[in-house]
Each structure stands twice: as C-alpha cells, then as structure tokens.
Amino acid sequence: MDTQTPLALSLPAASDTIFINARCTLRVEADERVIVVAGLPVHHYRADDAVAEAYAMVFLVDSGFAQQTEVAQAFGRSVRTVRRYQARYGQGGMAALGREAGWRRGRRRIQGRRLGSIEQLKSEGLSNRAVAQRLGVSETAIRKLVGPSKVPELPELALASSLSEPSGEPAQSCVTRTEPRQDSVDFVGDGAAMIEPADESEPVPMSLDRDASDRTFDRQLAYLGLLDDAAPLFRDGCNVPGVGVLLALPCLVESGLFQTAHKLYGGIGPAFYGLRTTLLTLLLMALRRIKRPEHLKEHDPAAFGRVLGLDRAPEVKTLRRKLTRLAAHHCAEELGAELARRRVDQRGHLMGFLYVDGHVRAYHGKRAISKAYVARRHLAMPATTDYWVNDRAGDPLLVITGEVENALTKAFPRLLREVRALVGERRVTIVFDRGGWSPKLFGTMIADGFDILTYRKGKRRQIKEARFARRRAKLDGHWVSYRLHDQAARFLKGTLRLRQITR
C-alpha cells in the first residue's frame, strides 16, 4: 500500500509574530526584525538599529500598507512619534531619522555675549517674556537660564488724557506707568474708567476698547506687559446663558474677597486675565455648578465671557496656569483666615455658637494619599476631608482641608486654635456630631474656654418614662412641645461633669 502524501497546510503563526493589520506582520527572531507584507519580506533590521526601525514605520505608512495608529500600536510608539518620523524623513531623509530629538547637546540657546544683557534687563525688573521680546528669543530659553519670573507687585496702568481747554493742536493721549498708591488719575472717554486708588483697596482695572465683543487692543496691551487685568465691558443682549449669577456680585464684593486677595497676592503678572478675573471666573463657575476647570470644555467660552464682561472666558489651560501661579504664593490658608476675620468683624454677634462638621471629598490630584469611603460615589477612593466651621445662622466661617482622619477628634486641636485666633477670648459653644466624641477632648476644650454641645455616644442606662417632663416653647415662630429630662453625667472617673438632656 502506498503511503499517504501529507497535505501542504500552512502552519499557525509563531508566538513571536506581531500582527500590524490583516496583511502586515512584524516577525521577531532573537535580535532580528523582519517586516512581512502579504507574505513577502520587504524590510529587515536589527533590534538595536533605531534608524532602521524608524524607517520601517515611515515605510509602512507612506506606502499605504498600514495606518499610523496600527504602526504605533505594533511598535509601542505614540501616533505623534510616527508622525514626527514621517516629517523628519520627508525633510532630510535617513540622516534626519538619526538625529536626536530636542536641542543639540552642548549648543547654547543664547550666545554668551548676550548673557550680560539678560542680567541687566532682569535687574531692571523686566519679566522673562519682556526680556525674550527684547532679544528676539523664546521665553523658554530665558527661563532655563534665570529661572521663572517672580511675580512682582506691579503697578496698575493709568491713561493720561489731556482735557485742557480747546487749542489749535489736537489732543494727545499716552499710556504710562504710574507708581502705586499715588494721586488718582481719571480717564474720561469711550473706554472704561480706570482709577488708581490712594488706599490699599484693589485697583480698578481699565480698558481701552470700545466694542465689548472685540478686546483686541486690551489683549495687545497685555501681550506687551502693559496691562495687569482687563476691565469688564458689557453689551446689550438677550437669552444670555447663566446671566443670573450676576445677582451674586454685590455679595462677592461685600465679602472682601477681591480686596483681600489683592493684598496677599498683589497680582499674577501682566495678563488679560488677571487676579480679579481669575477669582471671579472660579466663583461664577461654582455658582453655575462647574466643579473643575476641565468641565469648562462643555461650555461656550464666548457665552461665559459675556457674563464676565469679556469677549471670551479663559480656556482650561489658561485657568490652570493661573491657579498654578496663585498656588506658588502659598497664601491659601492666610486668605481663608483674612476672610474669616472680616466675617467675625461683620457678624460677631453670631459667633456664640459654632457648628463643626467634616465632609469627605474625592481627590483627583497626582499625590499619593490614603483612601476613604466616598458616600456620593459609593466606593473607596483617594479623598480628603473638608472641616467646615459655620456660625449660628449656618453660614460658613472657616474651612480647613486635611487628610482623611479616623474621627473628627484628631482635627479638633487645629480647628480650635484657628477658632480661638478668630473670635478672641470670648466664650464659644462648639456644636458637633458623634464623630467628635471624646471625654478626654471635652476636658481639654472646657479648660481652653469652650463649651460643647453634642450627642452622647456609647452604652448608658435607660431613663424611666415617669422622670420626663413636658416642655413647650416657641422656636422660629412655631410652638413646639417636647418631653425632656435633665440630669448630670460624669466621665473620666468623675473628674469631668457634664449636663445631659434627653428627649
């Protein structure tokens, strides 16, 4: 009997084959690489040959055998890298693929003889951007030599407008820098008024544009470093989204936030979106339920800009850059303390009772912090705790952000120090929930001049119903009736005596 002839069936693909798409594969054998298209080897190279590998990517895309995304995934690169290889090969061929990315090592970005000019300009107080414009280089090159610019206390602009008697010569106006807190200079014209105040209140911003929808001139002044913040200009319109948040402006101004922020931060450099505009944007975002700067992508910048009195609201990257500059001052706690002092001065009669509570907030930053259960998400995730201190009317007085603690008791020492610094030596009743239960802490609080009001925690004896007495009182305009019992409660082996009221 004849032996059966074996069929010539194709073998399954080896485990060292990377599929680029349906017709292109990358064969890996030891340190050798082979590009196979429709079963034919078209290119081979060694694994350590970076230039040949870059050319293989360019060859597959330029020949139409594969797309950029497919090549990037197969070779473990990004689509941007593949696109960059194509651009280099198109400009300089294989030699361009062998060039290292970035600036050539050892080559100066700025000539040595110009370093003296940079030092002289920086000594005159110019920013990195202004120095770069003078020398005709990029701001990044200046920053790598001298570091980031320190945000100075920059004076506001004043427009000197001659309002003299009529004469044969036409009136001329010029933009000049004035020293801060000098005599006020008024500008009367088509633009917004700018007044340099004589006291320490925030300076009134200015604008030289006439059309509220076109702020080209103000943006040019900011680019030249001659404007610290653009003044709001509003125009007529209807159906403006979110215009109702402007009703909160009197309250925001009355809170003293802008004046206090200007006192602490001074300014965030010459910019169209200055300190006042940045703070106002964040506040109006909160009123419009925009929780994070990234959510601004879902809103029309032109429509939001109309509410701010600008042609456009700041974009996400701009707002994040402003927040980075503000965070560099490390004045957040001091800003909250100043606002709290101002509130105590205005509403001191409501500081007899202070309500303290902690709220867990999800953390989306890059730092490694402990996890906690977030009730809104119904899962455990990195989070921080905001400890709020409210006055008798329930309005916020102070908020302190800290890491997630096991209980409110660990945050109380710091909170009480902040409260004592604000209210002075007066007697204050601290109201809190069971999270702050600690008889040892109660003794410390009473010794420091605080009274406490909280729920009792732990096992205790039942009170007989006959010992309760009915009490009736008028609260918030309504008569209420309770059955109450008042007794003494002792803790810490009798050394701490408190009053317990049971309903």
Short mmCIF file of C-alpha atoms in Angstrom, two decimals:
data_model
loop_
_atom_site.label_atom_id
_atom_site.label_comp_id
_atom_site.label_asym_id
_atom_site.label_seq_id
_atom_site.Cartn_x
_atom_site.Cartn_y
_atom_site.Cartn_z
CA MET A 1 0.00 0.00 0.00
CA ASP A 2 1.31 3.41 -0.88
CA THR A 3 1.96 5.93 1.91
CA GLN A 4 -0.49 8.83 2.03
CA THR A 5 1.05 12.08 0.87
CA PRO A 6 0.82 14.81 3.58
CA LEU A 7 -1.10 17.93 2.65
CA ALA A 8 0.88 21.18 2.47
CA LEU A 9 -1.13 23.10 5.04
CA SER A 10 0.01 26.48 6.31
CA LEU A 11 1.47 26.38 9.78
CA PRO A 12 -0.06 28.53 12.51
CA ALA A 13 1.59 31.83 13.22
CA ALA A 14 4.53 31.65 15.58
CA SER A 15 4.32 33.22 19.00
CA ASP A 16 6.95 35.83 18.02
CA THR A 17 4.81 37.40 15.33
CA ILE A 18 3.24 40.81 15.88
CA PHE A 19 0.23 41.49 13.68
CA ILE A 20 0.12 45.07 12.40
CA ASN A 21 -3.05 44.52 10.38
CA ALA A 22 -4.60 41.86 8.12
CA ARG A 23 -1.70 41.86 5.63
CA CYS A 24 1.28 43.24 7.56
CA THR A 25 3.20 41.48 10.32
CA LEU A 26 6.38 42.06 12.28
CA ARG A 27 8.48 38.90 12.82
CA VAL A 28 10.78 38.88 15.84
CA GLU A 29 13.64 36.37 15.91
CA ALA A 30 16.34 36.94 18.54
CA ASP A 31 17.76 40.40 17.73
CA GLU A 32 16.46 40.40 14.14
CA ARG A 33 13.28 42.08 12.91
CA VAL A 34 11.52 41.39 9.59
CA ILE A 35 8.59 43.30 8.10
CA VAL A 36 6.34 40.96 6.09
CA VAL A 37 3.65 42.33 3.74
CA ALA A 38 1.27 39.85 2.08
CA GLY A 39 3.69 37.03 2.85
CA LEU A 40 6.74 38.75 1.33
CA PRO A 41 9.59 40.15 3.45
CA VAL A 42 10.06 43.80 2.49
CA HIS A 43 12.35 45.15 5.21
CA HIS A 44 14.63 43.68 7.88
CA TYR A 45 16.86 45.25 10.52
CA ARG A 46 18.49 44.58 13.86
CA ALA A 47 16.73 45.41 17.10
CA ASP A 48 19.39 47.93 18.17
CA ASP A 49 19.18 49.89 14.91
CA ALA A 50 16.87 52.78 15.86
CA VAL A 51 17.19 54.47 12.46
CA ALA A 52 16.13 51.35 10.55
CA GLU A 53 13.19 50.85 12.89
CA ALA A 54 12.06 54.43 12.39
CA TYR A 55 12.34 53.96 8.63
CA ALA A 56 10.23 50.79 8.86
CA MET A 57 7.41 52.79 10.47
CA VAL A 58 7.67 55.51 7.82
CA PHE A 59 7.77 52.90 5.03
CA LEU A 60 4.61 51.14 6.19
CA VAL A 61 2.61 54.36 6.50
CA ASP A 62 3.90 56.15 3.38
CA SER A 63 3.41 53.03 1.23
CA GLY A 64 -0.20 52.71 2.34
CA PHE A 65 0.27 49.28 3.91
CA ALA A 66 -0.82 50.39 7.40
CA GLN A 67 -2.23 53.38 9.24
CA GLN A 68 -0.43 55.50 11.80
CA THR A 69 -2.44 54.09 14.71
CA GLU A 70 -1.72 50.49 13.67
CA VAL A 71 2.01 51.10 13.30
CA ALA A 72 2.20 52.99 16.60
CA GLN A 73 0.47 50.16 18.48
CA ALA A 74 2.64 47.44 16.89
CA PHE A 75 5.95 49.20 17.57
CA GLY A 76 5.00 50.52 21.00
CA ARG A 77 5.13 54.17 20.00
CA SER A 78 2.66 57.02 20.05
CA VAL A 79 0.92 58.31 16.94
CA ARG A 80 2.70 61.62 17.43
CA THR A 81 6.07 59.85 17.27
CA VAL A 82 5.18 58.14 13.99
CA ARG A 83 4.03 61.44 12.56
CA ARG A 84 7.27 63.07 13.70
CA TYR A 85 9.34 60.36 11.95
CA GLN A 86 7.42 60.98 8.73
CA ALA A 87 8.09 64.70 8.89
CA ARG A 88 11.81 64.19 9.53
CA TYR A 89 12.17 61.67 6.71
CA GLY A 90 10.35 63.98 4.31
CA GLN A 91 12.71 66.87 5.14
CA GLY A 92 16.10 65.19 5.44
CA GLY A 93 15.84 61.51 4.56
CA MET A 94 17.57 58.80 6.56
CA ALA A 95 20.05 61.24 8.08
CA ALA A 96 17.19 63.15 9.70
CA LEU A 97 15.89 59.95 11.33
CA GLY A 98 19.22 59.52 13.08
CA ARG A 99 19.10 62.97 14.67
CA GLU A 100 18.30 63.03 18.37
CA ALA A 101 15.20 64.87 19.45
CA GLY A 102 15.46 68.31 21.04
CA TRP A 103 18.25 70.85 21.11
CA ARG A 104 21.73 69.58 20.28
CA ARG A 105 23.75 68.91 23.42
CA GLY A 106 26.41 71.47 24.22
CA ARG A 107 24.97 74.12 21.94
CA ARG A 108 23.99 77.35 23.63
CA ARG A 109 20.48 78.58 23.04
CA ILE A 110 21.69 82.10 23.64
CA GLN A 111 25.13 83.40 22.80
CA GLY A 112 27.46 84.02 25.70
CA ARG A 113 27.88 87.72 24.94
CA ARG A 114 24.15 88.25 25.42
CA LEU A 115 24.08 86.85 28.95
CA GLY A 116 25.17 90.21 30.30
CA SER A 117 22.26 91.88 28.54
CA ILE A 118 19.87 89.42 30.12
CA GLU A 119 21.22 90.10 33.61
CA GLN A 120 20.92 93.85 33.08
CA LEU A 121 17.33 93.61 31.85
CA LYS A 122 16.35 91.34 34.73
CA SER A 123 17.91 93.76 37.20
CA GLU A 124 15.62 96.45 35.79
CA GLY A 125 12.62 94.36 36.82
CA LEU A 126 11.57 93.09 33.42
CA SER A 127 9.78 89.74 33.15
CA ASN A 128 11.09 86.77 31.19
CA ARG A 129 8.61 87.49 28.44
CA ALA A 130 9.73 91.11 28.13
CA VAL A 131 13.40 90.08 28.06
CA ALA A 132 12.68 87.46 25.38
CA GLN A 133 10.93 90.07 23.24
CA ARG A 134 13.87 92.45 23.57
CA LEU A 135 16.40 89.81 22.50
CA GLY A 136 14.21 88.08 19.92
CA VAL A 137 14.30 84.63 21.54
CA SER A 138 11.71 82.40 23.18
CA GLU A 139 10.59 82.85 26.75
CA THR A 140 11.58 79.22 27.48
CA ALA A 141 15.21 79.98 26.68
CA ILE A 142 15.27 82.86 29.17
CA ARG A 143 13.52 80.76 31.84
CA LYS A 144 16.11 77.97 31.56
CA LEU A 145 18.88 80.49 32.19
CA VAL A 146 17.46 82.60 35.00
CA GLY A 147 14.50 80.54 36.28
CA PRO A 148 10.82 81.51 36.41
CA SER A 149 9.88 85.13 36.87
CA LYS A 150 8.96 86.22 40.34
CA VAL A 151 5.54 87.81 40.35
CA PRO A 152 6.17 91.42 41.37
CA GLU A 153 3.77 93.90 42.87
CA LEU A 154 3.12 95.56 39.54
CA PRO A 155 1.51 99.00 39.45
CA GLU A 156 -1.69 99.48 37.54
CA LEU A 157 -1.94 101.39 34.30
CA ALA A 158 -3.14 104.89 34.03
CA LEU A 159 -4.12 106.62 30.84
CA ALA A 160 -3.22 110.30 30.96
CA SER A 161 -5.85 112.07 28.90
CA SER A 162 -5.43 115.77 28.34
CA LEU A 163 -8.71 117.52 28.97
CA SER A 164 -7.31 121.00 28.65
CA GLU A 165 -9.01 123.94 27.02
CA PRO A 166 -9.52 123.85 23.24
CA SER A 167 -6.45 124.81 21.27
CA GLY A 168 -5.12 124.59 17.76
CA GLU A 169 -3.24 121.36 18.38
CA PRO A 170 -5.16 118.06 18.58
CA ALA A 171 -5.35 116.38 21.96
CA GLN A 172 -2.93 113.53 22.51
CA SER A 173 -3.04 110.67 24.99
CA CYS A 174 -0.40 108.20 26.07
CA VAL A 175 -0.19 105.09 28.21
CA THR A 176 2.21 105.47 31.12
CA ARG A 177 3.16 103.52 34.20
CA THR A 178 2.41 105.20 37.49
CA GLU A 179 3.69 104.42 40.95
CA PRO A 180 1.11 102.57 43.08
CA ARG A 181 -0.97 104.40 45.69
CA GLN A 182 -0.31 107.84 44.27
CA ASP A 183 -2.77 110.53 43.34
CA SER A 184 -5.67 109.19 41.32
CA VAL A 185 -5.74 109.63 37.56
CA ASP A 186 -9.11 109.60 35.82
CA PHE A 187 -9.72 108.69 32.22
CA VAL A 188 -12.79 110.07 30.55
CA GLY A 189 -13.59 108.71 27.14
CA ASP A 190 -15.25 105.90 25.27
CA GLY A 191 -13.47 103.14 27.22
CA ALA A 192 -13.93 102.12 30.81
CA ALA A 193 -12.67 104.34 33.59
CA MET A 194 -9.52 103.45 35.45
CA ILE A 195 -8.77 104.99 38.85
CA GLU A 196 -5.65 104.29 40.84
CA PRO A 197 -6.94 104.35 44.43
CA ALA A 198 -4.96 106.02 47.16
CA ASP A 199 -5.75 103.39 49.80
CA GLU A 200 -4.95 99.69 49.95
CA SER A 201 -8.13 98.57 48.20
CA GLU A 202 -7.87 96.67 44.96
CA PRO A 203 -7.12 98.84 41.91
CA VAL A 204 -9.87 99.44 39.43
CA PRO A 205 -8.98 97.81 36.08
CA MET A 206 -9.01 99.71 32.82
CA SER A 207 -9.95 99.09 29.21
CA LEU A 208 -9.13 100.99 26.03
CA ASP A 209 -11.54 99.03 23.81
CA ARG A 210 -14.87 100.42 22.71
CA ASP A 211 -16.53 97.24 21.50
CA ALA A 212 -17.29 94.75 24.28
CA SER A 213 -17.20 91.87 21.80
CA ASP A 214 -13.73 92.79 20.48
CA ARG A 215 -10.98 93.25 23.07
CA THR A 216 -8.09 93.24 20.62
CA PHE A 217 -6.43 96.38 21.97
CA ASP A 218 -6.55 95.19 25.58
CA ARG A 219 -5.09 91.84 24.62
CA GLN A 220 -2.29 93.61 22.77
CA LEU A 221 -1.51 95.69 25.85
CA ALA A 222 -1.44 92.55 27.98
CA TYR A 223 0.92 90.89 25.47
CA LEU A 224 3.27 93.86 25.74
CA GLY A 225 3.19 93.67 29.54
CA LEU A 226 1.25 96.92 29.96
CA LEU A 227 -1.99 95.55 31.39
CA ASP A 228 -2.49 93.59 34.61
CA ASP A 229 -6.20 92.87 34.28
CA ALA A 230 -8.86 93.74 31.72
CA ALA A 231 -11.87 95.69 32.87
CA PRO A 232 -15.31 94.14 32.31
CA LEU A 233 -17.35 95.64 29.47
CA PHE A 234 -20.94 94.53 28.97
CA ARG A 235 -23.13 94.90 25.92
CA ASP A 236 -26.84 94.57 25.30
CA GLY A 237 -28.19 91.11 24.62
CA CYS A 238 -30.93 88.62 25.31
CA ASN A 239 -31.03 84.92 26.21
CA VAL A 240 -27.54 85.05 27.74
CA PRO A 241 -26.85 81.66 29.41
CA GLY A 242 -26.17 81.84 33.14
CA VAL A 243 -26.67 85.60 33.43
CA GLY A 244 -28.47 85.09 36.74
CA VAL A 245 -25.16 84.54 38.54
CA LEU A 246 -24.53 88.29 38.25
CA LEU A 247 -27.03 88.76 41.09
CA ALA A 248 -24.32 87.41 43.41
CA LEU A 249 -21.80 90.14 42.50
CA PRO A 250 -22.83 92.54 45.33
CA CYS A 251 -22.37 89.73 47.86
CA LEU A 252 -18.98 88.82 46.40
CA VAL A 253 -17.79 92.40 46.57
CA GLU A 254 -19.15 92.83 50.09
CA SER A 255 -17.30 89.70 51.25
CA GLY A 256 -13.98 91.48 50.65
CA LEU A 257 -12.50 88.61 48.67
CA PHE A 258 -11.06 90.74 45.87
CA GLN A 259 -9.59 93.31 48.22
CA THR A 260 -8.05 90.64 50.47
CA ALA A 261 -6.68 88.68 47.52
CA HIS A 262 -5.04 91.79 46.07
CA LYS A 263 -3.47 92.49 49.46
CA LEU A 264 -1.97 88.99 49.70
CA TYR A 265 -1.16 88.11 46.09
CA GLY A 266 -0.62 91.58 44.62
CA GLY A 267 -1.03 90.31 41.06
CA ILE A 268 -0.26 87.38 38.79
CA GLY A 269 1.77 89.24 36.24
CA PRO A 270 0.80 91.31 33.20
CA ALA A 271 -2.14 89.47 31.69
CA PHE A 272 -5.52 89.93 30.11
CA TYR A 273 -6.97 87.52 32.67
CA GLY A 274 -5.61 88.99 35.87
CA LEU A 275 -6.17 88.21 39.53
CA ARG A 276 -9.67 89.67 39.77
CA THR A 277 -10.86 87.98 36.57
CA THR A 278 -9.42 84.62 37.65
CA LEU A 279 -11.13 84.72 41.05
CA LEU A 280 -14.40 85.88 39.53
CA THR A 281 -14.27 83.07 36.98
CA LEU A 282 -13.81 80.46 39.71
CA LEU A 283 -16.63 81.92 41.81
CA LEU A 284 -19.09 82.07 38.92
CA MET A 285 -18.09 78.53 37.96
CA ALA A 286 -19.10 77.38 41.44
CA LEU A 287 -22.46 79.17 41.13
CA ARG A 288 -23.04 77.52 37.76
CA ARG A 289 -22.19 74.05 39.17
CA ILE A 290 -18.96 73.80 37.15
CA LYS A 291 -16.89 71.77 39.59
CA ARG A 292 -13.47 71.68 37.90
CA PRO A 293 -11.64 73.68 35.23
CA GLU A 294 -11.76 70.66 32.88
CA HIS A 295 -15.55 71.00 32.76
CA LEU A 296 -15.20 74.35 31.01
CA LYS A 297 -14.77 72.37 27.80
CA GLU A 298 -18.50 71.68 27.91
CA HIS A 299 -19.41 75.38 27.93
CA ASP A 300 -19.20 78.01 25.22
CA PRO A 301 -16.30 80.37 26.13
CA ALA A 302 -17.92 83.27 24.27
CA ALA A 303 -21.22 82.89 26.16
CA PHE A 304 -19.46 82.55 29.52
CA GLY A 305 -17.27 85.52 28.61
CA ARG A 306 -20.34 87.74 28.25
CA VAL A 307 -21.20 87.05 31.89
CA LEU A 308 -17.64 88.01 32.87
CA GLY A 309 -17.76 91.18 30.78
CA LEU A 310 -15.11 89.86 28.36
CA ASP A 311 -15.12 88.68 24.78
CA ARG A 312 -14.15 85.15 25.87
CA ALA A 313 -13.82 83.28 29.13
CA PRO A 314 -10.40 81.79 29.92
CA GLU A 315 -9.75 78.32 28.50
CA VAL A 316 -8.89 75.29 30.61
CA LYS A 317 -5.12 75.56 30.16
CA THR A 318 -5.21 79.30 30.91
CA LEU A 319 -7.19 78.85 34.10
CA ARG A 320 -4.95 76.02 35.27
CA ARG A 321 -1.88 78.18 34.61
CA LYS A 322 -3.40 80.97 36.72
CA LEU A 323 -4.13 78.53 39.54
CA THR A 324 -0.52 77.35 39.42
CA ARG A 325 0.71 80.92 39.82
CA LEU A 326 -1.64 81.51 42.74
CA ALA A 327 -0.58 78.28 44.42
CA ALA A 328 3.07 79.30 44.15
CA HIS A 329 2.42 82.07 46.70
CA HIS A 330 1.29 79.56 49.38
CA CYS A 331 -1.27 82.05 50.70
CA ALA A 332 -4.42 79.92 50.61
CA GLU A 333 -4.63 79.45 54.39
CA GLU A 334 -3.85 83.09 55.01
CA LEU A 335 -6.55 84.12 52.54
CA GLY A 336 -9.13 81.99 54.36
CA ALA A 337 -8.04 83.39 57.71
CA GLU A 338 -8.30 87.00 56.49
CA LEU A 339 -11.80 86.40 55.13
CA ALA A 340 -12.80 84.75 58.39
CA ARG A 341 -11.52 87.73 60.42
CA ARG A 342 -13.52 90.06 58.23
CA ARG A 343 -16.61 87.94 58.77
CA VAL A 344 -16.13 87.95 62.54
CA ASP A 345 -15.92 91.74 62.48
CA GLN A 346 -19.16 91.95 60.50
CA ARG A 347 -21.12 89.15 62.21
CA GLY A 348 -19.55 88.89 65.64
CA HIS A 349 -22.95 88.52 67.32
CA LEU A 350 -23.41 85.15 65.56
CA MET A 351 -20.18 83.61 66.84
CA GLY A 352 -21.55 82.40 70.19
CA PHE A 353 -22.43 79.05 68.62
CA LEU A 354 -20.17 77.44 66.02
CA TYR A 355 -21.10 74.27 64.14
CA VAL A 356 -18.24 71.96 63.14
CA ASP A 357 -18.57 69.11 60.67
CA GLY A 358 -16.31 67.16 58.28
CA HIS A 359 -17.14 66.19 54.72
CA VAL A 360 -15.18 63.68 52.64
CA ARG A 361 -14.28 64.95 49.17
CA ALA A 362 -12.86 62.83 46.35
CA TYR A 363 -9.27 63.70 45.38
CA HIS A 364 -8.26 63.71 41.70
CA GLY A 365 -4.69 65.02 42.00
CA LYS A 366 -1.37 63.29 41.45
CA ARG A 367 -0.24 62.90 45.07
CA ALA A 368 -0.49 59.54 46.82
CA ILE A 369 -2.91 59.91 49.72
CA SER A 370 -4.94 57.45 51.76
CA LYS A 371 -8.32 56.21 50.60
CA ALA A 372 -11.68 56.75 52.25
CA TYR A 373 -15.27 55.81 51.58
CA VAL A 374 -16.93 58.49 49.45
CA ALA A 375 -20.68 58.32 50.02
CA ARG A 376 -21.54 60.07 46.75
CA ARG A 377 -19.62 57.52 44.70
CA HIS A 378 -20.41 54.53 46.95
CA LEU A 379 -16.81 53.34 46.81
CA ALA A 380 -13.42 53.80 48.45
CA MET A 381 -11.05 56.14 46.63
CA PRO A 382 -8.34 58.74 47.38
CA ALA A 383 -10.03 61.53 49.28
CA THR A 384 -9.51 64.45 51.63
CA THR A 385 -11.72 65.84 54.38
CA ASP A 386 -13.00 69.41 54.49
CA TYR A 387 -13.73 70.58 58.03
CA TRP A 388 -16.33 73.34 57.97
CA VAL A 389 -16.94 75.80 60.79
CA ASN A 390 -20.30 77.60 60.48
CA ASP A 391 -21.78 80.38 62.60
CA ARG A 392 -25.11 80.33 64.44
CA ALA A 393 -27.02 81.13 61.24
CA GLY A 394 -25.40 78.19 59.43
CA ASP A 395 -23.27 80.38 57.16
CA PRO A 396 -19.65 79.27 56.65
CA LEU A 397 -16.96 80.96 58.68
CA LEU A 398 -13.88 78.82 58.05
CA VAL A 399 -12.92 75.69 56.14
CA ILE A 400 -9.75 73.65 56.60
CA THR A 401 -8.75 70.86 54.23
CA GLY A 402 -6.78 67.97 55.66
CA GLU A 403 -6.09 64.31 55.10
CA VAL A 404 -8.74 61.75 55.92
CA GLU A 405 -8.75 61.15 59.67
CA ASN A 406 -10.30 58.31 61.62
CA ALA A 407 -12.51 60.73 63.53
CA LEU A 408 -13.23 64.40 63.99
CA THR A 409 -11.34 64.30 67.28
CA LYS A 410 -7.94 64.36 65.53
CA ALA A 411 -8.83 67.53 63.63
CA PHE A 412 -10.27 69.38 66.62
CA PRO A 413 -6.99 70.71 68.12
CA ARG A 414 -6.11 72.56 64.94
CA LEU A 415 -9.69 73.76 64.41
CA LEU A 416 -9.92 75.13 67.94
CA ARG A 417 -6.65 77.01 67.56
CA GLU A 418 -7.97 78.65 64.39
CA VAL A 419 -11.29 79.50 66.06
CA ARG A 420 -9.60 81.00 69.11
CA ALA A 421 -7.39 83.16 66.90
CA LEU A 422 -10.52 84.49 65.18
CA VAL A 423 -13.00 85.07 68.00
CA GLY A 424 -10.54 86.10 70.69
CA GLU A 425 -11.11 85.28 74.38
CA ARG A 426 -14.90 85.14 74.28
CA ARG A 427 -16.75 82.01 75.39
CA VAL A 428 -17.92 79.92 72.43
CA THR A 429 -20.12 76.83 72.27
CA ILE A 430 -18.88 74.22 69.77
CA VAL A 431 -21.65 72.07 68.26
CA PHE A 432 -20.68 68.81 66.54
CA ASP A 433 -21.88 65.25 65.96
CA ARG A 434 -20.81 61.88 67.38
CA GLY A 435 -17.63 61.86 65.29
CA GLY A 436 -16.04 64.20 67.82
CA TRP A 437 -16.98 62.20 70.94
CA SER A 438 -14.06 62.02 73.34
CA PRO A 439 -14.41 62.80 77.08
CA LYS A 440 -10.67 63.46 77.28
CA LEU A 441 -11.03 66.01 74.47
CA PHE A 442 -14.04 67.55 76.24
CA GLY A 443 -11.93 68.28 79.30
CA THR A 444 -9.30 70.00 77.17
CA MET A 445 -11.90 72.07 75.35
CA ILE A 446 -13.56 73.24 78.56
CA ALA A 447 -10.19 74.16 80.03
CA ASP A 448 -9.48 76.25 76.92
CA GLY A 449 -12.68 78.26 77.34
CA PHE A 450 -15.04 76.34 75.04
CA ASP A 451 -18.44 74.86 75.79
CA ILE A 452 -19.59 71.74 73.98
CA LEU A 453 -22.91 70.54 72.57
CA THR A 454 -23.01 67.07 71.04
CA TYR A 455 -24.76 63.71 71.07
CA ARG A 456 -23.84 61.13 73.68
CA LYS A 457 -22.11 58.03 72.37
CA GLY A 458 -21.80 54.60 73.96
CA LYS A 459 -23.84 52.48 76.38
CA ARG A 460 -25.91 54.17 79.09
CA ARG A 461 -28.76 53.39 81.43
CA GLN A 462 -32.36 53.74 80.32
CA ILE A 463 -34.31 56.60 81.88
CA LYS A 464 -37.73 55.85 83.25
CA GLU A 465 -40.58 57.49 81.40
CA ALA A 466 -42.00 58.99 84.59
CA ARG A 467 -38.91 61.16 85.00
CA PHE A 468 -39.57 63.09 81.78
CA ALA A 469 -41.34 66.46 81.94
CA ARG A 470 -43.24 68.14 79.13
CA ARG A 471 -41.77 71.44 77.92
CA ARG A 472 -43.32 73.85 75.43
CA ALA A 473 -41.51 76.70 73.65
CA LYS A 474 -41.76 78.90 70.58
CA LEU A 475 -38.95 78.25 68.08
CA ASP A 476 -38.72 80.04 64.72
CA GLY A 477 -42.25 81.33 65.09
CA HIS A 478 -43.79 77.92 65.82
CA TRP A 479 -44.82 76.38 69.13
CA VAL A 480 -43.18 73.02 69.77
CA SER A 481 -43.64 70.56 72.59
CA TYR A 482 -41.05 68.12 73.93
CA ARG A 483 -40.77 65.65 76.79
CA LEU A 484 -37.32 66.34 78.27
CA HIS A 485 -35.16 65.05 81.09
CA ASP A 486 -32.19 66.90 82.57
CA GLN A 487 -29.50 65.15 84.60
CA ALA A 488 -25.78 65.27 85.35
CA ALA A 489 -23.34 62.91 83.65
CA ARG A 490 -19.85 62.14 84.91
CA PHE A 491 -16.86 60.90 82.90
CA LEU A 492 -13.14 60.21 83.43
CA LYS A 493 -13.75 58.62 86.85
CA GLY A 494 -15.89 61.50 87.98
CA THR A 495 -13.42 64.29 87.15
CA LEU A 496 -15.49 65.57 84.22
CA ARG A 497 -19.06 66.61 84.95
CA LEU A 498 -21.39 67.42 82.07
CA ARG A 499 -25.08 68.15 81.64
CA GLN A 500 -27.15 65.57 79.75
CA ILE A 501 -30.53 66.49 78.25
CA THR A 502 -32.57 63.59 76.88
CA ARG A 503 -35.60 63.95 74.61
#
